[in-house]
XYZ file of C-alpha atoms in Angstrom:
609
model
C -50.444 -1.236 44.236
C -48.556 -1.786 40.984
C -48.371 1.986 40.381
C -46.800 2.359 43.803
C -44.261 -0.336 43.088
C -43.431 1.398 39.811
C -42.941 4.667 41.669
C -40.586 2.939 44.125
C -38.434 1.410 41.369
C -38.229 4.741 39.566
C -37.017 6.355 42.770
C -34.486 3.517 43.239
C -33.373 4.014 39.659
C -32.798 7.685 40.345
C -30.800 6.812 43.455
C -28.586 4.530 41.355
C -27.560 7.302 38.956
C -24.400 8.798 40.473
C -23.585 10.500 37.216
C -26.524 12.859 37.678
C -24.775 14.634 40.532
C -26.858 17.462 42.043
C -29.746 16.809 39.625
C -30.278 13.509 41.320
C -32.093 15.099 44.279
C -34.371 17.047 41.924
C -35.309 13.896 40.045
C -36.141 12.099 43.285
C -38.175 15.055 44.634
C -40.136 15.360 41.395
C -40.833 11.655 41.386
C -41.936 11.757 44.981
C -44.208 14.726 44.244
C -45.562 13.002 41.185
C -46.082 9.725 42.968
C -46.322 10.752 46.585
C -47.068 7.572 48.440
C -49.501 7.176 51.119
C -48.247 6.662 54.563
C -49.336 3.079 54.416
C -47.028 2.472 51.482
C -43.934 4.035 52.998
C -42.806 0.832 54.716
C -43.168 -1.158 51.479
C -41.091 1.370 49.553
C -38.380 1.327 52.211
C -38.371 -2.485 52.146
C -37.750 -2.642 48.406
C -35.046 -0.007 48.732
C -33.326 -2.205 51.313
C -33.718 -5.282 49.089
C -32.218 -3.476 46.115
C -29.257 -2.292 48.175
C -28.704 -5.797 49.535
C -28.858 -7.297 46.073
C -26.396 -4.675 44.808
C -23.992 -5.436 47.651
C -24.368 -9.196 46.997
C -23.706 -8.680 43.298
C -20.574 -6.667 44.023
C -19.417 -9.332 46.475
C -20.050 -12.088 43.921
C -18.098 -10.166 41.288
C -15.216 -9.755 43.727
C -15.253 -13.490 44.506
C -15.330 -14.437 40.810
C -12.438 -12.096 40.135
C -10.484 -13.521 43.083
C -10.962 -17.141 42.023
C -10.021 -16.309 38.427
C -6.815 -14.663 39.610
C -6.133 -17.560 41.957
C -6.693 -20.094 39.167
C -4.325 -18.207 36.900
C -1.745 -18.022 39.662
C -2.084 -21.775 40.333
C -1.748 -22.541 36.621
C 1.363 -20.385 36.443
C 2.748 -22.117 39.512
C 2.033 -25.550 38.017
C 3.789 -24.547 34.791
C 6.727 -23.270 36.791
C 6.901 -26.507 38.779
C 6.774 -28.529 35.589
C 9.569 -26.463 34.083
C 11.656 -26.860 37.237
C 10.963 -30.626 37.284
C 11.841 -30.931 33.588
C 15.061 -28.989 34.114
C 15.873 -31.160 37.112
C 15.284 -34.328 35.090
C 17.402 -32.944 32.255
C 20.207 -32.168 34.690
C 19.921 -35.657 36.185
C 19.990 -37.226 32.721
C 22.982 -35.086 31.810
C 24.725 -36.070 35.030
C 24.016 -39.760 34.382
C 25.161 -39.442 30.763
C 28.384 -37.749 31.847
C 28.925 -40.451 34.470
C 28.433 -43.216 31.876
C 30.562 -41.314 29.368
C 33.532 -40.998 31.698
C 33.070 -44.619 32.784
C 33.436 -45.534 29.118
C 36.524 -43.341 28.820
C 37.961 -45.041 31.911
C 37.293 -48.411 30.280
C 39.110 -47.336 27.107
C 42.127 -46.259 29.135
C 41.998 -49.284 31.444
C 43.123 -51.997 28.996
C 46.230 -50.265 27.601
C 47.231 -49.087 31.065
C 46.867 -52.636 32.397
C 49.152 -53.995 29.692
C 51.728 -51.217 30.031
C 51.831 -51.658 33.792
C 51.886 -55.457 33.568
C 54.590 -55.689 30.920
C 56.739 -53.245 32.899
C 56.612 -55.710 35.795
C 57.381 -58.634 33.473
C 60.410 -56.834 31.994
C 61.712 -56.108 35.493
C 61.368 -59.779 36.468
C 62.693 -61.342 33.254
C 64.399 -58.710 31.088
C 66.038 -61.216 28.759
C 62.762 -62.959 27.989
C 60.412 -59.970 27.757
C 62.458 -56.857 26.932
C 61.904 -56.855 23.152
C 58.307 -58.116 23.189
C 57.415 -55.980 26.164
C 58.765 -52.772 24.649
C 56.882 -53.379 21.401
C 53.685 -53.973 23.369
C 54.255 -50.854 25.472
C 54.787 -48.749 22.349
C 51.613 -50.070 20.725
C 49.515 -49.366 23.777
C 51.148 -45.984 24.251
C 50.069 -45.136 20.687
C 46.585 -46.370 21.545
C 46.453 -44.061 24.570
C 47.663 -41.089 22.519
C 45.012 -41.790 19.902
C 42.312 -41.915 22.603
C 43.546 -38.614 23.998
C 43.487 -37.077 20.508
C 39.916 -38.262 19.995
C 38.810 -36.919 23.358
C 40.464 -33.514 22.831
C 39.030 -33.266 19.325
C 35.568 -34.045 20.682
C 35.999 -31.330 23.329
C 36.969 -28.832 20.622
C 33.829 -29.765 18.730
C 31.695 -29.285 21.849
C 33.164 -25.827 22.497
C 32.961 -24.798 18.832
C 36.699 -24.132 18.552
C 37.339 -26.801 15.900
C 37.122 -25.302 12.424
C 37.032 -26.754 8.931
C 40.050 -26.448 6.657
C 38.452 -27.016 3.276
C 40.280 -27.649 0.053
C 38.873 -28.454 -3.376
C 40.078 -31.721 -4.837
C 39.250 -35.216 -6.078
C 37.894 -36.968 -3.001
C 37.510 -40.327 -4.780
C 41.289 -40.683 -5.157
C 41.778 -39.672 -1.532
C 39.286 -42.270 -0.272
C 40.916 -44.975 -2.396
C 44.333 -44.170 -0.921
C 42.930 -44.216 2.580
C 41.468 -47.684 2.061
C 44.756 -48.949 0.648
C 46.582 -47.771 3.766
C 44.519 -50.282 5.798
C 45.559 -53.201 3.608
C 48.274 -54.519 5.922
C 45.966 -54.406 8.937
C 43.279 -56.309 7.044
C 45.773 -58.911 5.823
C 46.723 -59.677 9.421
C 43.146 -60.872 9.954
C 42.702 -62.443 6.524
C 40.122 -59.816 5.488
C 39.574 -58.589 1.933
C 39.127 -54.836 1.316
C 37.014 -53.651 -1.623
C 36.663 -50.150 -3.150
C 33.537 -49.561 -5.243
C 32.670 -46.213 -6.847
C 30.051 -45.159 -9.392
C 32.384 -42.468 -10.764
C 36.131 -42.250 -11.265
C 36.439 -38.831 -9.709
C 34.463 -36.139 -7.878
C 35.982 -32.705 -7.359
C 34.479 -31.093 -4.253
C 35.304 -29.206 -1.055
C 36.452 -31.426 1.811
C 38.647 -31.342 4.892
C 41.441 -33.915 4.555
C 42.025 -34.318 8.268
C 38.352 -34.612 9.219
C 37.599 -37.076 6.430
C 40.676 -39.065 7.415
C 39.560 -39.214 11.046
C 36.029 -40.355 10.177
C 37.068 -42.974 7.607
C 39.866 -44.299 9.848
C 37.498 -44.868 12.754
C 34.837 -46.513 10.584
C 37.306 -48.752 8.727
C 39.157 -49.824 11.877
C 35.872 -50.719 13.587
C 34.742 -52.652 10.509
C 37.990 -54.624 10.341
C 37.868 -55.320 14.057
C 34.310 -56.686 13.927
C 34.810 -58.778 10.774
C 35.918 -62.401 11.225
C 38.722 -64.061 9.321
C 38.041 -64.519 5.580
C 35.431 -61.753 5.772
C 35.048 -58.652 3.602
C 34.972 -54.895 4.148
C 33.598 -52.611 1.433
C 34.008 -48.865 0.879
C 31.343 -47.756 -1.605
C 30.968 -44.232 -3.030
C 27.936 -42.789 -4.839
C 26.143 -39.462 -5.328
C 22.505 -38.485 -4.832
C 20.440 -35.329 -4.854
C 19.822 -34.137 -1.279
C 16.617 -32.275 -0.446
C 18.133 -31.228 2.896
C 20.449 -28.640 1.340
C 19.056 -28.511 -2.193
C 22.122 -29.961 -3.881
C 24.075 -33.098 -4.600
C 25.367 -35.266 -1.789
C 28.336 -37.632 -1.620
C 27.435 -40.970 -0.007
C 30.253 -43.026 1.525
C 29.206 -46.499 2.683
C 31.473 -48.675 4.810
C 30.092 -52.191 5.013
C 31.426 -55.256 6.821
C 30.443 -58.919 6.950
C 30.733 -59.210 10.717
C 28.254 -60.404 13.299
C 26.105 -57.267 13.081
C 24.441 -55.243 15.822
C 21.137 -55.946 17.525
C 18.234 -53.520 17.126
C 18.448 -52.556 20.806
C 22.138 -51.665 20.582
C 21.828 -49.985 17.181
C 19.695 -47.130 18.531
C 22.528 -46.213 20.936
C 25.395 -46.809 18.508
C 26.530 -43.161 18.576
C 26.221 -42.854 22.361
C 29.459 -44.127 23.978
C 27.818 -44.277 27.413
C 25.350 -46.905 26.163
C 27.572 -48.996 23.920
C 28.332 -52.588 24.640
C 30.913 -53.177 21.963
C 33.825 -51.181 23.285
C 34.064 -48.666 20.413
C 34.581 -45.857 22.924
C 34.090 -42.256 21.826
C 35.079 -42.996 18.226
C 31.553 -43.087 16.811
C 30.504 -40.095 18.904
C 33.391 -38.198 17.299
C 32.386 -39.476 13.851
C 28.862 -38.128 14.275
C 30.106 -34.748 15.513
C 32.622 -34.429 12.649
C 29.945 -35.333 10.105
C 27.778 -32.494 11.426
C 30.732 -30.109 11.383
C 31.245 -30.894 7.681
C 27.559 -30.172 7.019
C 26.697 -33.837 6.593
C 25.161 -36.696 8.530
C 25.812 -40.327 9.334
C 23.554 -43.287 9.988
C 24.024 -46.965 10.781
C 22.133 -50.011 9.562
C 22.697 -53.539 10.765
C 21.246 -57.009 10.972
C 22.561 -59.686 13.328
C 24.768 -62.199 11.494
C 24.552 -60.054 8.316
C 26.994 -57.252 9.058
C 26.810 -53.484 9.566
C 26.695 -50.515 7.176
C 27.680 -46.947 8.066
C 26.528 -44.313 5.591
C 28.285 -40.924 5.640
C 26.591 -38.176 3.598
C 28.541 -35.003 2.743
C 27.284 -32.016 0.706
C 29.056 -31.454 -2.603
C 30.210 -27.847 -2.987
C 32.990 -26.131 -4.922
C 33.759 -22.875 -3.139
C 37.163 -23.543 -1.527
C 40.553 -22.893 -3.087
C 41.662 -25.742 -5.383
C 44.402 -27.887 -3.891
C 47.814 -28.123 -5.467
C 47.723 -31.162 -7.754
C 50.469 -33.442 -6.503
C 51.719 -36.406 -8.427
C 49.822 -39.638 -7.747
C 52.825 -40.984 -5.829
C 52.761 -37.960 -3.537
C 49.047 -38.393 -2.908
C 49.571 -42.042 -2.032
C 52.378 -41.193 0.382
C 50.451 -38.340 1.978
C 47.251 -40.293 2.594
C 48.991 -43.523 3.585
C 51.429 -41.900 5.999
C 48.780 -39.900 7.820
C 46.484 -42.933 7.978
C 49.241 -45.141 9.343
C 49.970 -42.587 12.044
C 46.305 -42.520 12.983
C 46.076 -46.315 12.823
C 49.159 -47.057 14.929
C 46.907 -47.632 17.912
C 44.862 -50.226 16.059
C 47.734 -52.314 14.736
C 48.204 -55.212 17.117
C 50.218 -58.349 17.189
C 48.545 -61.516 15.980
C 46.900 -63.801 18.523
C 49.672 -66.181 19.600
C 49.201 -69.854 18.898
C 49.396 -71.516 22.285
C 50.000 -75.229 22.603
C 47.678 -77.290 24.746
C 49.587 -80.541 24.433
C 51.158 -80.474 27.896
C 49.881 -82.732 30.635
C 49.800 -82.396 34.384
C 48.767 -78.737 34.437
C 45.259 -77.279 34.766
C 43.707 -76.203 31.463
C 42.729 -72.535 31.154
C 40.596 -71.077 28.378
C 41.448 -67.428 27.727
C 38.778 -65.483 25.797
C 40.116 -62.103 24.709
C 40.061 -60.210 21.397
C 43.072 -58.013 22.212
C 46.317 -59.779 21.177
C 48.423 -57.680 23.549
C 46.251 -58.669 26.498
C 46.511 -62.323 25.440
C 50.297 -62.013 25.299
C 50.413 -60.342 28.709
C 48.169 -62.931 30.382
C 50.159 -65.732 28.756
C 53.355 -64.281 30.206
C 51.790 -64.456 33.669
C 50.155 -67.884 33.514
C 52.035 -70.073 31.031
C 54.409 -71.569 33.626
C 51.576 -73.036 35.707
C 48.750 -73.647 33.242
C 48.031 -74.953 29.775
C 46.348 -72.116 27.886
C 43.898 -72.207 24.971
C 42.727 -68.964 23.350
C 39.461 -67.785 21.801
C 39.112 -64.336 20.226
C 35.394 -63.751 20.792
C 32.574 -64.914 23.027
C 30.950 -67.233 20.504
C 34.210 -68.999 19.752
C 34.909 -69.190 23.480
C 31.604 -70.949 24.162
C 32.378 -73.464 21.430
C 35.853 -74.228 22.794
C 34.530 -74.493 26.349
C 31.874 -77.016 25.307
C 34.384 -78.973 23.270
C 37.338 -79.046 25.662
C 35.711 -78.547 29.128
C 38.610 -76.495 30.602
C 39.342 -76.273 34.315
C 38.840 -72.494 34.346
C 37.781 -69.698 31.975
C 39.197 -66.167 31.911
C 37.194 -63.793 29.742
C 36.994 -60.145 28.804
C 33.546 -58.549 29.064
C 33.361 -56.421 25.909
C 33.944 -58.681 22.910
C 32.478 -59.239 19.455
C 29.929 -61.973 18.705
C 28.957 -62.501 22.374
C 30.119 -60.491 25.377
C 31.403 -61.835 28.670
C 28.001 -61.663 30.371
C 26.366 -63.722 27.626
C 29.241 -66.189 27.770
C 28.794 -66.578 31.532
C 25.097 -67.251 31.190
C 25.621 -69.745 28.369
C 28.261 -71.765 30.212
C 26.665 -71.663 33.645
C 23.273 -72.812 32.374
C 24.706 -75.672 30.304
C 25.012 -78.935 32.202
C 28.281 -79.736 30.439
C 30.075 -76.597 31.611
C 28.144 -75.376 34.659
C 30.941 -76.447 37.015
C 33.690 -74.406 35.302
C 34.851 -71.336 37.299
C 34.753 -68.108 35.277
C 36.859 -64.981 35.868
C 35.718 -61.782 34.122
C 38.270 -59.065 33.338
C 37.038 -55.577 32.461
C 37.756 -51.907 33.005
C 34.120 -51.305 34.006
C 34.494 -50.957 37.738
C 31.008 -49.612 38.556
C 28.819 -51.555 40.958
C 26.138 -52.249 38.330
C 28.640 -53.997 36.045
C 29.997 -56.093 38.909
C 26.495 -57.123 39.952
C 25.595 -57.944 36.337
C 28.645 -60.192 36.043
C 28.032 -61.991 39.310
C 24.335 -62.446 38.537
C 25.237 -64.123 35.246
C 27.378 -66.634 37.129
C 30.879 -65.147 37.158
C 32.928 -66.540 40.033
C 35.318 -63.569 40.118
C 35.269 -60.053 38.650
C 38.546 -58.135 38.253
C 38.862 -54.591 36.917
C 41.612 -53.382 34.608
C 44.302 -52.496 35.358
C 44.332 -55.499 37.686
C 47.019 -56.660 40.048
C 48.935 -59.658 38.704
C 49.216 -61.288 42.127
C 45.486 -60.842 42.793
C 44.633 -62.571 39.516
C 46.882 -65.531 40.318
C 45.443 -65.885 43.823
C 41.861 -65.757 42.508
C 42.645 -68.509 40.002
C 44.285 -70.664 42.657
C 41.335 -70.219 45.032
C 38.790 -71.117 42.366
C 40.717 -74.242 41.397
C 41.011 -75.110 45.090
C 37.219 -74.899 45.366
C 37.030 -77.412 42.520
C 39.047 -79.750 44.720
C 36.470 -79.237 47.471
C 33.774 -80.376 45.042
C 35.842 -83.447 44.226
C 36.005 -84.318 47.924
C 32.212 -83.938 48.104
C 31.494 -86.335 45.242
C 34.496 -88.646 45.372
C 32.959 -91.372 47.553
C 29.342 -91.058 46.326
C 28.136 -91.117 49.925
C 24.791 -89.356 50.647
C 25.304 -85.643 50.011
C 24.910 -83.225 52.933
C 22.499 -80.308 52.308
C 23.919 -77.022 51.020
C 22.575 -73.528 50.363
C 25.076 -72.798 47.599
C 23.062 -72.770 44.318
C 26.120 -73.706 42.244
C 26.797 -76.738 44.423
C 23.094 -77.644 44.356
C 23.232 -77.678 40.543
C 26.165 -80.112 40.549
C 24.482 -82.200 43.248
C 21.546 -82.655 40.898
C 23.869 -83.682 38.076
C 25.700 -86.307 40.147
C 22.394 -87.619 41.522
C 21.012 -87.864 37.989
C 24.032 -89.841 36.811
C 23.787 -92.165 39.799
C 20.091 -92.829 39.144
C 20.780 -93.596 35.474
C 23.472 -96.111 36.383
C 21.296 -97.572 39.159
C 18.496 -98.139 36.652
C 20.886 -100.367 34.637
C 22.653 -102.181 37.495
C 21.770 -105.659 36.340
C 22.948 -104.890 32.796
C 26.589 -105.884 32.830
C 27.068 -104.331 29.377
C 25.889 -100.867 30.436
C 28.986 -98.644 30.367
C 30.389 -95.336 29.218
C 28.611 -95.305 25.852
C 25.225 -95.974 27.434
C 25.706 -93.269 30.041
C 26.839 -90.745 27.408
C 23.738 -91.464 25.360
C 21.483 -91.145 28.407
C 22.824 -87.701 29.411
C 23.342 -86.377 25.872
C 27.086 -85.745 26.083
C 30.076 -86.931 24.106
C 32.574 -89.288 25.722
C 35.102 -86.458 26.084
C 32.609 -84.011 27.562
C 31.269 -86.492 30.085
C 34.740 -87.710 31.009
C 36.033 -84.176 31.637
C 32.907 -83.187 33.556
C 33.013 -86.252 35.827
C 36.778 -85.925 36.194
C 36.405 -82.307 37.309
C 33.685 -83.119 39.848
C 34.882 -86.465 41.270
C 38.486 -86.872 40.207
C 37.534 -90.203 38.588
C 37.022 -91.373 35.033
C 33.541 -92.157 33.705
C 34.107 -95.917 33.883
C 35.337 -95.589 37.461
C 32.261 -93.550 38.350
C 29.950 -96.265 36.963
C 31.853 -98.897 38.943
C 31.548 -96.773 42.097
C 27.759 -96.579 41.727
C 27.601 -100.376 41.357
C 29.825 -100.906 44.398
C 27.784 -98.452 46.516
C 24.683 -100.493 45.745
C 26.608 -103.663 46.576
C 27.549 -102.172 49.943
C 23.872 -101.514 50.700
C 22.920 -105.082 49.736
C 25.665 -106.498 51.934
C 24.220 -104.546 54.858
C 20.497 -105.026 54.347
C 19.931 -108.221 52.313
C 20.422 -111.952 52.679
C 21.969 -112.398 49.224
C 25.302 -114.165 49.149
C 28.318 -112.410 47.660
C 28.014 -114.096 44.262
C 24.346 -113.118 43.967
C 25.167 -109.551 44.953
C 27.935 -109.428 42.325
C 25.478 -110.445 39.601
C 22.823 -108.090 41.018
C 25.066 -105.012 40.602
C 26.328 -105.956 37.140
C 29.605 -107.821 37.800
C 29.967 -110.925 35.659
C 32.861 -112.268 37.733
C 32.475 -112.617 41.524
C 36.273 -112.623 41.875
C 36.578 -109.293 40.010
C 33.739 -107.949 42.127
C 35.522 -108.884 45.358
C 38.798 -107.377 44.133
C 37.102 -104.139 43.037
C 35.205 -103.876 46.319
C 38.387 -104.266 48.325
C 40.187 -101.649 46.235
C 37.364 -99.155 46.732
C 36.554 -99.649 50.436
C 39.687 -101.324 51.855
C 37.750 -104.436 52.908
C 36.621 -107.540 51.078
C 32.844 -108.079 50.759
C 32.905 -110.827 53.408
C 34.946 -108.679 55.812
C 32.586 -105.758 55.304
C 29.526 -107.947 55.996
C 31.069 -109.433 59.124
């Protein structure tokens, strides 16, 4: 049996040898002759032949399937990679579109403020030429210079993006040039009471540099440092050299340091992205970064809140350009100072005007704005109808608001120390100032900025350039709403329910005051001092808060609470009038009766009857 099986497999083997061609038949015949099967074995041999053919066909089919699935898997992997690439490109395009949108929003903001002042002062000059012609023209010129400087920065940035801006290198002493540049900012710093300091490890460094590009970078960094530094602060320009591994040579390090409020860690990572800035520096720092790269260098920023900010510009030291003509020191001073003053014309602003708040009979407005021209413009609009106090940053504005409790606050959004959103949140969540209406002015007109302002508690949000009449109407309407609150709290009757969260907050305050006074009704000596201590406010703060909400003084409010309780006792108790007077804290029944009549128009006995 096994011999027969062997014969069958040998025959099958011969059948599977296509390369044998015509010899294949001879091999099969010889094998058949050699191992001629019996008739009984023929069926078995045919069976195994059929099995072998079936297995061969199955194997071929399996190989085809394996090949197909491998190709399909490769095709799917390629398709997945392609989809990922398309998705990544789509996300990049979306990010680019969003960045461009934020970038041009920032540009619009930068143009909004000067345009608002130019447009507004033009109207003021037309209305009162004798009063505003000289001041208005000076303001228009300053803001026109600011607009031209913004346009120059934007065009220069575009040239950098397209690669058309080239370096114009000369070889000279850059230390002297930097010193002259710093000196040209002296008058601007003196306006703010800021000291400028030049510190250098060496007296001179001869190297290749581009005067105009260095001037642009240093001007932007110095102007930003002066702007963010408070009065009596300091700005330092420090120069040193180090060996740079990046280009295998020496590097010039220029540090510009201020003693301002600093930048938070979150904002610092976006400091060179104008679309993500919150400090209003516009495209200046974006241009600084691009110019630093063009000069073969780099720039970085370091900052700590309340400690100040440091910008470090690193430039490679090389000596391959043509040496500059060596002008006399006086010529160098004039050249650097004149160019710097031209570049800085946009930054030179009038001082913040000192505005008197001694007048009476007019609502008190607190104006929080770091741009002197905007302060001057707003003052020209509002000074006839309001008493105006001014703060130059958000932190100072919060302090003045808590101290003076104004009737209304007008604030810019982008300011040093604290911005307008932070100011809104601080004032609206403080019991002493929660009732004060707040108007935010900004050039950021996008929906997200408006929502952010309103969510923080702003009562009105106006975009620059704003319409003068619209601003006045908004102020009048907000002050009129304050009168509505006074009508609500004036009589201390039970308060009707309201869905307005701002009104609910003031309801809780008035109710709290009433409960404090009610808890001391029998104490005839409980007065303004006791109430101030109980609520944690000064006499002035509590007086102005109660005056704004009820139209009454603090002492009158306490008397009203006592008289309201007396009215309830007259209705629902059997006490006589003298007992009721003592019960609500009046030492004299006669004074009680007189006060009751003044408040309700009836004497206690008439009211009871």
